[in-house]
Structures are given as structure tokens and as C-alpha cells.
Short mmCIF file of C-alpha atoms in Angstrom, two decimals:
data_model
loop_
_atom_site.label_atom_id
_atom_site.label_comp_id
_atom_site.label_asym_id
_atom_site.label_seq_id
_atom_site.Cartn_x
_atom_site.Cartn_y
_atom_site.Cartn_z
CA MET Y 1 63.65 62.38 83.48
CA ASN Y 2 61.15 63.10 80.69
CA GLU Y 3 61.90 64.75 77.34
CA GLN Y 4 60.79 68.19 78.52
CA GLN Y 5 63.10 68.04 81.53
CA SER Y 6 66.08 66.85 79.48
CA SER Y 7 65.70 69.74 77.04
CA GLN Y 8 65.61 72.43 79.70
CA GLN Y 9 68.67 73.95 81.38
CA LEU Y 10 69.35 72.20 84.67
CA ALA Y 11 70.34 73.99 87.87
CA ASP Y 12 73.97 74.04 89.02
CA ILE Y 13 73.21 73.82 92.72
CA ALA Y 14 70.26 73.54 95.08
CA VAL Y 15 69.68 75.44 98.29
CA VAL Y 16 67.48 73.51 100.72
CA GLY Y 17 66.15 75.78 103.45
CA VAL Y 18 65.42 79.29 102.22
CA GLY Y 19 65.45 81.26 105.45
CA VAL Y 20 67.57 84.38 105.84
CA MET Y 21 70.94 82.67 105.39
CA GLY Y 22 69.76 80.22 102.75
CA SER Y 23 68.02 82.95 100.79
CA ASN Y 24 71.09 85.19 100.78
CA LEU Y 25 73.41 82.34 99.76
CA ALA Y 26 71.04 81.43 96.93
CA ARG Y 27 71.08 85.06 95.75
CA ASN Y 28 74.87 85.07 95.99
CA PHE Y 29 75.09 81.99 93.74
CA ALA Y 30 72.62 83.51 91.28
CA ARG Y 31 74.50 86.82 91.15
CA HIS Y 32 77.59 84.86 90.11
CA GLY Y 33 75.82 83.31 87.15
CA TYR Y 34 74.71 79.99 88.62
CA ARG Y 35 71.25 78.58 88.10
CA VAL Y 36 69.89 77.82 91.58
CA ALA Y 37 67.16 75.32 92.48
CA LEU Y 38 65.21 76.17 95.63
CA TYR Y 39 63.32 74.05 98.13
CA ASP Y 40 61.85 74.79 101.53
CA GLN Y 41 59.29 72.94 103.60
CA ARG Y 42 57.50 76.26 103.71
CA PRO Y 43 56.85 77.02 100.02
CA GLU Y 44 56.07 80.64 100.85
CA ASN Y 45 59.78 81.19 101.62
CA VAL Y 46 60.64 80.20 98.06
CA ASP Y 47 57.82 82.36 96.70
CA THR Y 48 59.07 85.37 98.69
CA LEU Y 49 62.62 84.97 97.39
CA ILE Y 50 61.40 84.74 93.78
CA SER Y 51 59.04 87.71 94.09
CA GLU Y 52 61.53 90.00 95.83
CA HIS Y 53 64.83 88.98 94.21
CA GLY Y 54 63.94 86.92 91.16
CA ASP Y 55 65.58 89.48 88.88
CA GLU Y 56 69.02 88.85 90.40
CA GLY Y 57 69.57 85.61 88.47
CA GLU Y 58 68.08 82.29 87.49
CA PHE Y 59 66.09 80.48 90.17
CA VAL Y 60 64.18 77.20 89.86
CA PRO Y 61 61.45 76.87 92.49
CA THR Y 62 60.54 73.28 93.41
CA ARG Y 63 57.77 71.85 95.58
CA ASN Y 64 59.32 68.53 96.60
CA LEU Y 65 62.72 66.83 96.66
CA ASP Y 66 62.01 64.58 93.69
CA GLU Y 67 61.30 67.68 91.62
CA LEU Y 68 64.47 69.24 93.04
CA ALA Y 69 66.56 66.22 92.02
CA ALA Y 70 65.06 66.21 88.54
CA ASN Y 71 66.09 69.83 88.02
CA LEU Y 72 69.76 69.45 89.03
CA SER Y 73 72.75 68.68 86.82
CA THR Y 74 74.88 65.74 87.90
CA PRO Y 75 76.60 65.15 90.13
CA ARG Y 76 73.86 66.89 92.04
CA ARG Y 77 74.98 69.43 94.63
CA ALA Y 78 72.66 70.58 97.40
CA LEU Y 79 73.47 73.06 100.14
CA LEU Y 80 71.43 72.45 103.31
CA MET Y 81 70.65 75.58 105.33
CA VAL Y 82 68.30 74.14 107.94
CA PRO Y 83 68.44 74.28 111.76
CA ALA Y 84 71.16 72.11 113.31
CA GLY Y 85 70.12 68.88 114.99
CA THR Y 86 67.17 66.68 114.12
CA ALA Y 87 66.04 68.93 111.26
CA THR Y 88 69.40 68.43 109.56
CA ASP Y 89 69.22 64.66 110.04
CA ALA Y 90 65.74 64.55 108.54
CA ALA Y 91 66.74 66.68 105.54
CA ILE Y 92 69.78 64.46 104.90
CA ASP Y 93 67.66 61.30 104.99
CA ASP Y 94 65.19 62.79 102.52
CA LEU Y 95 67.91 64.00 100.13
CA VAL Y 96 69.73 60.66 100.22
CA GLU Y 97 66.49 59.02 99.08
CA ALA Y 98 65.94 61.56 96.30
CA PHE Y 99 69.55 61.67 95.07
CA ASP Y 100 71.78 59.09 93.37
CA GLU Y 101 75.24 57.70 94.05
CA GLY Y 102 77.96 60.31 93.57
CA ASP Y 103 75.67 63.23 94.40
CA ILE Y 104 76.88 65.69 97.05
CA LEU Y 105 75.09 66.96 100.16
CA ILE Y 106 76.59 70.03 101.84
CA ASP Y 107 75.57 70.95 105.39
CA GLY Y 108 76.20 74.68 105.72
CA GLY Y 109 74.66 75.04 109.18
CA ASN Y 110 76.31 75.34 112.59
CA SER Y 111 76.39 71.58 113.21
CA LEU Y 112 78.44 69.99 115.97
CA TYR Y 113 81.43 68.37 114.31
CA THR Y 114 80.77 64.97 115.91
CA ASP Y 115 77.33 64.97 114.23
CA THR Y 116 79.09 65.71 110.95
CA VAL Y 117 81.45 62.76 111.43
CA ARG Y 118 78.47 60.50 112.09
CA ARG Y 119 76.51 61.81 109.12
CA GLU Y 120 79.43 61.53 106.72
CA ARG Y 121 79.85 57.87 107.61
CA ALA Y 122 76.15 57.14 107.23
CA VAL Y 123 75.87 58.94 103.88
CA ALA Y 124 79.03 57.28 102.56
CA VAL Y 125 77.38 53.86 102.92
CA THR Y 126 74.74 54.98 100.40
CA GLY Y 127 77.33 56.07 97.83
CA ARG Y 128 76.50 59.75 98.24
CA LEU Y 129 79.08 62.30 99.40
CA PHE Y 130 78.58 64.45 102.49
CA VAL Y 131 80.35 67.74 103.19
CA GLY Y 132 80.20 69.66 106.46
CA ALA Y 133 80.93 73.29 105.61
CA GLY Y 134 81.31 75.99 108.23
CA ILE Y 135 80.02 79.30 106.87
CA SER Y 136 80.76 82.57 108.68
CA GLY Y 137 79.73 86.13 108.01
CA GLY Y 138 76.09 86.30 109.01
CA GLU Y 139 73.37 87.30 106.60
CA GLU Y 140 75.44 90.10 105.04
CA GLY Y 141 78.38 87.78 104.49
CA ALA Y 142 76.09 85.15 102.97
CA LEU Y 143 74.96 87.68 100.37
CA HIS Y 144 78.16 89.57 99.68
CA GLY Y 145 80.86 86.96 100.41
CA PRO Y 146 81.23 84.65 103.41
CA SER Y 147 84.20 82.76 104.79
CA ILE Y 148 83.71 79.05 104.05
CA MET Y 149 85.37 76.07 105.76
CA PRO Y 150 84.41 72.79 104.00
CA GLY Y 151 85.36 69.38 105.29
CA GLY Y 152 84.50 65.93 103.96
CA PRO Y 153 85.62 63.55 101.23
CA ARG Y 154 88.36 65.19 99.21
CA GLU Y 155 86.83 63.87 95.97
CA SER Y 156 83.84 66.14 96.60
CA TRP Y 157 86.06 69.23 96.74
CA GLU Y 158 86.68 69.54 92.99
CA PHE Y 159 82.95 69.34 92.29
CA ILE Y 160 82.03 72.11 94.75
CA ARG Y 161 85.18 74.21 94.62
CA PRO Y 162 84.21 76.51 91.70
CA LEU Y 163 80.86 77.35 93.25
CA LEU Y 164 82.22 78.03 96.72
CA GLU Y 165 85.18 80.06 95.46
CA SER Y 166 82.87 82.22 93.38
CA ILE Y 167 80.60 83.23 96.28
CA ALA Y 168 83.26 83.47 99.00
CA ALA Y 169 84.72 86.75 100.21
CA LYS Y 170 87.85 87.84 98.34
CA VAL Y 171 90.96 89.38 99.89
CA ASP Y 172 93.63 90.52 97.42
CA GLY Y 173 91.76 88.48 94.82
CA THR Y 174 92.01 85.24 96.83
CA PRO Y 175 88.75 83.50 97.82
CA CYS Y 176 88.27 82.96 101.56
CA VAL Y 177 87.59 79.25 101.22
CA ARG Y 178 89.93 76.26 101.52
CA TYR Y 179 89.41 72.53 101.84
CA ILE Y 180 89.99 71.93 105.56
CA GLY Y 181 90.11 68.15 105.97
CA ALA Y 182 88.14 64.92 106.23
CA ASN Y 183 84.66 64.40 107.73
CA GLY Y 184 84.11 66.86 110.62
CA ALA Y 185 87.18 69.07 110.10
CA GLY Y 186 85.28 71.97 108.56
CA HIS Y 187 82.68 72.16 111.29
CA PHE Y 188 85.36 71.71 113.98
CA VAL Y 189 87.23 74.74 112.62
CA LYS Y 190 84.00 76.73 112.40
CA MET Y 191 83.23 75.78 116.01
CA VAL Y 192 86.61 77.09 117.18
CA HIS Y 193 86.15 80.18 115.00
CA ASN Y 194 82.97 80.86 116.97
CA GLY Y 195 84.80 80.28 120.25
CA ILE Y 196 87.40 82.89 119.28
CA GLU Y 197 84.49 85.12 118.30
CA TYR Y 198 83.06 84.77 121.82
CA ALA Y 199 86.38 85.83 123.34
CA ASP Y 200 86.88 88.69 120.89
CA MET Y 201 83.40 90.09 121.49
CA GLN Y 202 83.75 89.85 125.27
CA LEU Y 203 87.13 91.60 125.18
CA ILE Y 204 85.72 94.45 123.12
CA GLY Y 205 82.81 94.66 125.55
CA GLU Y 206 85.22 94.83 128.48
CA ALA Y 207 87.25 97.57 126.76
CA TYR Y 208 84.08 99.59 126.18
CA HIS Y 209 82.97 98.99 129.77
CA LEU Y 210 86.26 100.26 131.20
CA LEU Y 211 86.19 103.38 129.06
CA ARG Y 212 82.53 104.08 129.77
CA HIS Y 213 82.18 103.20 133.45
CA GLY Y 214 85.81 103.55 134.47
CA ALA Y 215 87.02 106.62 132.59
CA GLY Y 216 83.50 108.06 132.33
CA LEU Y 217 83.50 108.59 128.56
CA GLU Y 218 80.26 108.95 126.59
CA PRO Y 219 79.37 106.48 123.79
CA GLY Y 220 80.01 109.05 121.05
CA ARG Y 221 83.57 109.65 122.27
CA ILE Y 222 84.20 105.91 122.63
CA ALA Y 223 82.95 105.43 119.05
CA GLU Y 224 85.63 107.87 117.89
CA ILE Y 225 88.24 105.91 119.87
CA PHE Y 226 87.21 102.63 118.24
CA ARG Y 227 87.33 104.28 114.80
CA GLU Y 228 90.91 105.33 115.53
CA TRP Y 229 91.79 101.85 116.78
CA ASN Y 230 90.33 100.31 113.64
CA ALA Y 231 92.92 102.14 111.57
CA GLY Y 232 95.82 100.39 113.33
CA ASP Y 233 96.79 97.03 114.80
CA LEU Y 234 93.21 96.39 115.96
CA ASP Y 235 91.75 96.71 112.45
CA SER Y 236 88.96 94.12 112.37
CA TYR Y 237 85.31 93.57 111.56
CA LEU Y 238 84.22 93.54 115.21
CA ILE Y 239 86.06 96.76 116.10
CA GLY Y 240 84.40 98.45 113.12
CA ILE Y 241 80.85 97.42 114.01
CA THR Y 242 81.45 98.39 117.64
CA ALA Y 243 82.05 101.97 116.51
CA ASP Y 244 78.83 101.82 114.49
CA ILE Y 245 76.91 100.54 117.52
CA LEU Y 246 78.23 103.29 119.78
CA GLU Y 247 77.23 105.97 117.26
CA THR Y 248 73.66 104.72 117.04
CA ALA Y 249 70.79 106.39 118.92
CA ASP Y 250 67.58 104.67 119.99
CA PRO Y 251 64.91 105.69 117.44
CA ASP Y 252 62.27 105.84 120.19
CA THR Y 253 64.01 107.82 122.94
CA GLY Y 254 67.09 109.34 121.30
CA ALA Y 255 69.28 107.81 124.01
CA PRO Y 256 72.42 105.90 123.04
CA MET Y 257 71.26 102.53 121.73
CA ILE Y 258 73.83 100.75 123.90
CA ASP Y 259 72.08 102.13 127.01
CA VAL Y 260 68.64 100.73 126.18
CA ILE Y 261 69.79 97.18 125.38
CA GLN Y 262 69.53 94.82 128.34
CA ASP Y 263 72.97 93.64 129.46
CA ALA Y 264 72.18 89.93 129.17
CA ALA Y 265 73.99 88.18 126.30
CA GLY Y 266 72.50 85.14 124.59
CA GLN Y 267 74.30 82.21 123.01
CA LYS Y 268 73.43 79.38 120.64
CA GLY Y 269 75.93 76.82 121.89
CA THR Y 270 79.03 76.95 119.69
CA GLY Y 271 81.06 78.74 122.37
CA ARG Y 272 80.10 76.10 124.91
CA TRP Y 273 81.04 73.37 122.43
CA THR Y 274 84.45 74.96 121.98
CA ALA Y 275 85.06 75.24 125.72
CA LYS Y 276 84.02 71.61 126.25
CA GLU Y 277 86.28 70.43 123.43
CA ALA Y 278 89.19 72.38 124.91
CA LEU Y 279 88.61 70.56 128.21
CA ASP Y 280 88.41 67.17 126.49
CA LEU Y 281 91.63 67.76 124.55
CA GLY Y 282 93.45 69.36 127.50
CA ILE Y 283 93.97 72.72 125.81
CA PRO Y 284 93.81 75.74 128.16
CA ALA Y 285 91.58 77.94 126.00
CA THR Y 286 90.97 80.21 128.97
CA ALA Y 287 89.87 83.28 127.02
CA ILE Y 288 87.11 81.33 125.28
CA GLY Y 289 85.99 79.63 128.50
CA GLU Y 290 85.82 82.92 130.40
CA ALA Y 291 83.84 84.52 127.59
CA VAL Y 292 81.29 81.69 127.70
CA PHE Y 293 80.99 82.02 131.48
CA ALA Y 294 80.65 85.81 131.15
CA ARG Y 295 77.63 85.40 128.89
CA ALA Y 296 76.09 82.90 131.29
CA LEU Y 297 76.65 85.23 134.25
CA SER Y 298 75.18 88.19 132.38
CA SER Y 299 72.00 86.20 131.81
CA SER Y 300 71.70 85.29 135.51
CA THR Y 301 69.58 88.38 135.98
CA GLU Y 302 67.84 87.33 139.21
CA LEU Y 303 71.11 86.43 140.89
CA ARG Y 304 72.68 89.70 139.74
CA ALA Y 305 69.72 91.69 141.08
CA ALA Y 306 69.99 89.97 144.45
CA ALA Y 307 73.75 90.50 144.61
CA LEU Y 308 73.38 94.18 143.76
CA THR Y 309 71.15 94.57 146.81
CA HIS Y 310 73.16 92.50 149.27
CA PHE Y 311 76.84 92.59 148.27
CA PRO Y 312 79.26 95.42 149.12
CA THR Y 313 81.32 96.62 146.13
CA GLY Y 314 84.34 98.25 147.74
CA TYR Y 315 85.55 99.99 144.60
CA LEU Y 316 87.43 103.30 144.50
CA ALA Y 317 85.42 106.51 144.67
CA ASP Y 318 86.46 107.80 141.25
CA PHE Y 319 88.74 107.29 138.29
CA ALA Y 320 91.14 109.97 139.50
CA SER Y 321 92.23 107.63 142.29
CA LEU Y 322 94.13 105.54 139.70
CA GLY Y 323 96.63 108.35 139.23
CA ILE Y 324 96.65 108.24 135.41
CA SER Y 325 95.08 110.55 132.86
CA VAL Y 326 92.11 109.56 130.70
CA GLU Y 327 94.23 109.71 127.53
CA GLU Y 328 96.86 107.47 129.11
CA PHE Y 329 94.14 105.04 130.16
CA ILE Y 330 92.68 104.93 126.65
CA GLU Y 331 96.07 103.90 125.27
CA HIS Y 332 96.55 101.32 128.01
CA VAL Y 333 93.16 99.79 127.15
CA ARG Y 334 94.01 99.70 123.44
CA ARG Y 335 97.25 97.90 124.09
CA ALA Y 336 95.69 95.48 126.59
CA LEU Y 337 92.91 94.71 124.13
CA TYR Y 338 95.44 93.89 121.42
CA ALA Y 339 97.44 91.64 123.75
CA SER Y 340 94.35 89.78 124.94
CA LYS Y 341 93.07 89.29 121.39
CA LEU Y 342 96.39 87.73 120.43
CA ILE Y 343 96.01 85.29 123.33
CA ALA Y 344 92.49 84.33 122.24
CA TYR Y 345 93.54 83.64 118.66
CA ALA Y 346 96.63 81.72 119.78
CA GLN Y 347 94.52 79.52 122.06
CA GLY Y 348 92.09 78.89 119.21
CA PHE Y 349 94.89 77.81 116.89
CA ASP Y 350 96.27 75.56 119.65
CA LEU Y 351 92.88 73.89 119.96
CA ILE Y 352 92.58 73.35 116.22
CA ALA Y 353 96.07 71.82 116.15
CA ALA Y 354 95.08 69.45 118.95
CA GLY Y 355 91.86 68.47 117.19
CA SER Y 356 93.70 67.94 113.93
CA ALA Y 357 96.18 65.63 115.64
CA GLU Y 358 93.47 63.76 117.55
CA TYR Y 359 91.38 63.04 114.45
CA ASP Y 360 94.20 62.93 111.86
CA TRP Y 361 92.77 65.81 109.82
CA LYS Y 362 96.14 67.33 108.89
CA ILE Y 363 94.73 70.86 109.04
CA ASN Y 364 97.10 73.50 107.70
CA PRO Y 365 96.99 76.57 109.99
CA ARG Y 366 97.92 78.83 107.07
CA ASP Y 367 94.66 77.82 105.41
CA LEU Y 368 92.78 79.09 108.45
CA ALA Y 369 94.55 82.44 108.34
CA ALA Y 370 93.66 82.73 104.65
CA VAL Y 371 90.01 81.73 105.11
CA TRP Y 372 89.50 84.09 108.07
CA ARG Y 373 91.04 87.16 106.40
CA GLY Y 374 87.69 88.20 104.97
CA GLY Y 375 83.97 87.50 105.13
CA CYS Y 376 83.93 86.13 108.67
CA ILE Y 377 83.18 87.68 112.05
CA ILE Y 378 86.75 87.32 113.39
CA GLN Y 379 88.49 88.76 110.33
CA ALA Y 380 91.39 90.92 111.51
CA ALA Y 381 94.44 92.58 110.00
CA PHE Y 382 96.88 90.60 112.13
CA LEU Y 383 95.78 87.35 110.45
CA ASP Y 384 98.42 88.25 107.84
CA ARG Y 385 100.98 88.07 110.66
CA ILE Y 386 99.62 84.68 111.65
CA ASP Y 387 100.03 83.48 108.07
CA ASN Y 388 103.63 84.76 108.07
CA ALA Y 389 104.34 82.95 111.34
CA TYR Y 390 103.26 79.57 110.00
CA GLU Y 391 104.96 80.21 106.67
CA LYS Y 392 108.27 80.64 108.51
CA LEU Y 393 107.74 77.60 110.73
CA PRO Y 394 104.87 75.25 109.75
CA GLU Y 395 105.32 73.22 112.96
CA LEU Y 396 105.24 76.30 115.22
CA PRO Y 397 104.13 74.99 118.67
CA SER Y 398 102.25 78.21 119.47
CA LEU Y 399 101.68 81.53 117.78
CA LEU Y 400 103.03 83.20 120.90
CA LEU Y 401 106.46 81.70 120.20
CA ASP Y 402 106.74 83.43 116.84
CA SER Y 403 109.27 86.26 117.10
CA TYR Y 404 106.78 88.90 115.95
CA PHE Y 405 104.14 88.00 118.54
CA THR Y 406 106.69 87.51 121.30
CA GLU Y 407 108.04 91.00 120.69
CA GLU Y 408 104.55 92.48 120.43
CA LEU Y 409 103.40 90.99 123.73
CA SER Y 410 106.52 92.07 125.59
CA GLY Y 411 105.84 95.65 124.52
CA LEU Y 412 102.21 95.47 125.62
CA LEU Y 413 102.76 93.89 129.01
CA ASP Y 414 102.92 97.04 131.17
CA SER Y 415 99.64 98.38 129.78
CA TRP Y 416 98.05 94.95 130.13
CA ARG Y 417 98.91 94.85 133.83
CA THR Y 418 97.75 98.43 134.33
CA VAL Y 419 94.34 97.69 132.83
CA ALA Y 420 93.84 94.45 134.79
CA ALA Y 421 94.82 96.17 138.04
CA SER Y 422 92.67 99.21 137.27
CA ALA Y 423 89.63 97.04 136.62
CA ILE Y 424 90.08 95.38 140.01
CA GLN Y 425 90.50 98.71 141.79
CA LEU Y 426 87.46 100.21 140.07
CA GLY Y 427 85.33 97.15 140.80
CA LEU Y 428 84.65 96.58 137.09
CA ALA Y 429 84.56 93.00 135.84
CA ALA Y 430 87.08 92.24 133.09
CA PRO Y 431 87.33 88.44 133.19
CA VAL Y 432 88.87 87.86 129.77
CA PHE Y 433 91.42 90.65 130.14
CA SER Y 434 92.44 89.16 133.48
CA SER Y 435 92.42 85.49 132.45
CA SER Y 436 94.41 86.23 129.29
CA LEU Y 437 97.09 87.97 131.34
CA SER Y 438 97.10 85.08 133.83
CA TYR Y 439 97.56 82.65 130.94
CA TYR Y 440 100.55 84.65 129.70
CA ASP Y 441 102.04 84.85 133.20
CA SER Y 442 101.54 81.11 133.68
CA LEU Y 443 103.44 80.38 130.47
CA CYS Y 444 106.29 82.61 131.62
CA SER Y 445 106.46 81.37 135.22
CA GLN Y 446 109.47 79.34 136.31
CA ARG Y 447 107.31 77.63 138.96
CA LEU Y 448 103.53 77.21 139.08
CA PRO Y 449 101.19 76.32 141.97
CA ALA Y 450 100.78 72.91 140.32
CA ALA Y 451 103.52 71.49 142.58
CA MET Y 452 101.20 72.03 145.56
CA VAL Y 453 98.26 70.54 143.66
CA GLN Y 454 100.24 67.44 142.78
CA ALA Y 455 101.49 67.07 146.37
CA GLN Y 456 97.89 67.24 147.60
CA ARG Y 457 96.85 64.61 145.05
CA ASP Y 458 99.60 62.30 146.21
CA TYR Y 459 98.76 62.96 149.88
CA PHE Y 460 95.08 62.00 149.73
CA GLY Y 461 95.02 59.70 146.71
CA ALA Y 462 98.53 58.32 146.16
CA HIS Y 463 98.47 59.78 142.64
CA THR Y 464 102.31 60.03 142.63
CA TYR Y 465 104.55 62.84 141.45
CA HIS Y 466 107.72 63.54 139.46
CA ARG Y 467 110.81 65.11 141.02
CA VAL Y 468 112.79 68.01 139.59
CA ASP Y 469 116.16 66.40 140.33
CA THR Y 470 115.81 62.81 139.13
CA GLU Y 471 113.84 60.65 136.70
CA GLY Y 472 111.02 58.40 137.80
CA VAL Y 473 107.57 58.38 139.38
CA PHE Y 474 107.33 58.63 143.20
CA HIS Y 475 104.92 58.38 146.12
CA LEU Y 476 105.56 59.68 149.64
CA ASP Y 477 104.15 58.20 152.84
CA TRP Y 478 102.85 61.60 153.96
CA THR Y 479 101.15 60.50 157.22
CA GLY Y 480 103.60 57.77 158.29
CA ASP Y 481 107.37 57.68 158.33
CA LYS Y 482 107.69 60.04 155.31
CA SER Y 483 109.45 57.32 153.31
CA GLN Y 484 109.55 57.78 149.54
CA GLN Y 485 108.83 54.94 147.14
CA GLN Y 486 109.75 54.95 143.46
CA ARG Y 487 107.09 53.50 141.21
CA ARG Y 488 107.16 52.48 137.59
#
């Protein structure tokens, strides 16, 4: 560092990758009084940020990583906002070379948690510190206050904590950021957050679909319904933006915007990751899995077009055949939506608990409730209830066993069944409503079909079984003399 550099004020943090998210996070830091160094492989991105928002705070544009390192106070802290995958690996390698021991690299992208585990180990060998931080809230959250889920070496937390707490969303004055756990814990939690988001979005879509194509309501009326719902138990970010969407008209045709958008949902992979992880850990996150499959099916446009031509539907002629009024149906849908959302969140928390146990992260579920209360896509009023549940019993096996949620679900059950049955009768797909109810019924069943499955496994593969009336592991000679052998 030369004399001129040592005399100037150094930046508090760097943002590497100044796209939409990186740009807004940099502006957020600057608005909170931090001096922010900027680097992007496309220098014009840095120039655009400076020209359009340079008056929002102190920015230090740099043209290469050596210049970036020279303009940062130590320990250096750099937030990477580059595409997940090979681009992230390349950026990490370059920063490790430019930085010194003790400096901190923070990956704020949607990286797969196993990549984060690998990267943390590799960076640790060099003496640098690597943090995988899940960041939720989209571009608006990045600018005005996101939900942040950092994981990595605990010693890095105190060096990045003031910066992250300052830019995070605040609920009742509390920042929506907590240290989650070692290595990949932060990105694992963000992955499951996105899985819950998939389920939540699909459920809201199914509720809209039933009201629109079942009850025959127009988008404007459904917008009013969602506004009303957002003032009660369903108060959440996604319910609020759904009302906004349904109130919006297409600027070109004047038709409801929802009617001109093709019904084929995209995905970037985090929902699939969550479903795969649930399978690997043996957690029945059925709501998330069904939501992922629903997006995939919606995008199978050629198959859907062929089916529409060749398949009979067999649905009822009209809504009146259900024998309930429209107002009654609206309330049934509200209650079924609430019940199904509770299932999705409970399954997500179950998956995080399993991941925490598998990788010894010691994740505190109350931290998740606190972090998700604001700034993120799945923020919802009932997260306070989730916090209360884990405060009463930190080792709670499932949210659904908390007295509040047990009582809530029991009161919602009749409406839940009415909506699932109505969807079937009307020929309207509601996969997450239905699978969530099936999950609940499975938990409450004294006997499941699994006895038949296990008998079949023993029949064709000698996979053994347990008896209900005695201890031990058994195999039956199904095709011979029907003798039963006890096995260790």
C-alpha cells in the first residue's frame, strides 16, 4: 500500500458482482453509512451504479481485485453476488489470491449448501474465512432490508455482524439476521426457505384457481378477498402481493394481467434441491415436493395440449352442484389455505432439524422464526407462533405437536376436507392442498397401508418385517409352508 492509499479512507466492505441484487445491497450498505468498494467483471455495471445512485453514499469503484483489496480496511470483507456454480468458484479463487489471511469472503448467492461446505474447507486451508449467507427478499429486500442467514466459521460472525444487522430487515427493532451454524448451514436453511416458498406460492395459486374457476369469481373480487385474508391469520408477504397482482390490468389490452400470463411456472433449482434433500434425509416434505412437481407439470405445455384434446375431464357441470354457497366456499378455501400453509412450514422445520442433526450444525429453530419474520419471501404473521412454540419446548419434535397448532388444525379440518373434495368434484387440480391433507391424515392414522408394502417386500425380497405383538425381526415363507423365522 503506498502513502496515498494509506492516507485515504478505506472501504468497510466490498460488493463483487454489481447486478441487480449486488447493486441494491451495495446501496443498502451505503445508505447505512458504510463506505462500499465495488467490482464487477463488467465495469459498466459499476459505472451505472455510480452515475445513477452515487449520491446515496460513499462508493469506491475499482477495476481489478488487487485495487479492490488495496481499498479495503482489514480484515477485508467482500460480499460475492455472482451466479451460483462455476462463476462463484472462479470469483472465490481470484479473491483468495488478492486477499490475505484472516480476510473474509461472503457468498450471498443461492449456492447449493454442499458447494458451500466444499468451498469453506478449501478457503480455510489458505487462512481466509468463508461465509455462505442465504439472502432472501429479492431486489426490493436487498435495497430496503433483506432476511439474511449466514453460516461459516463463528469467528467471522463478529467481523460481519454489524454490517449485516444494519442492512437487514427490522421487526420490532430486531434485525432479521442470525448466525445459523458452521460451513453450509446458512445456505441449507436458505434452500429450505425456498422450498417452503415453492409450497406457499403453489397453495396460494391453488386457492386463487378454486375461487376463479370453481366459484367463478373475477380477479378484482378475488383481490378483495386476499386483502381481507391478509388482515388475519394469513397475513404474509405472498398474500399481499397476490392481491396486488389480481388488481393489475395488462397495459396493452386492459385485461386482467393474470389472464395474459402463460400458465407455465419456471424454477431455478432450489425447490428441487430441497425435495432431493428431503428424500435423502427421509423427511416427508410432501408439500414442497408436490409444489416442485406442479411447476414441472405446468411447463409440460406440449403434453398438456395433447391431454386437453384426448382426455375426458368428467367434472361437474357447475359450482352449484357442490351444494354450498360462494361465501361459504370462500371461507372454506381460506381455512384450508391456512391449514396447508402450516403443514408446509412444519415440514420445512422438520427438514432443517434433520439437516442440523446430520451435519451437527446445532441450528436453533427460534433463530429461523426470527430471521423469517421480515424481509424474506415467506415472512408471515404466524412465525411469532412458531417462535412461541419452540420457546415453550426447544426440543419440540414437530410444530404440529404444539398445542396452538394442534388446536388450530383441528378447527380447520372440516373446511380442509371440503375444499379437497370440491376440487376433485370440479376437476380442478389442487395437488398441495390434497397432499397436505393426506400428510395430516397419515400422521393421525392408527394403521397405514405400509403394512401391505412391507409384506410385499418380504414376499418377493425377504426384506423381513416387525410384528405388532412381539419384539424381533421376522421373515415368512410366503410360497412354501408359511413357516415364520425370527431373524436378528
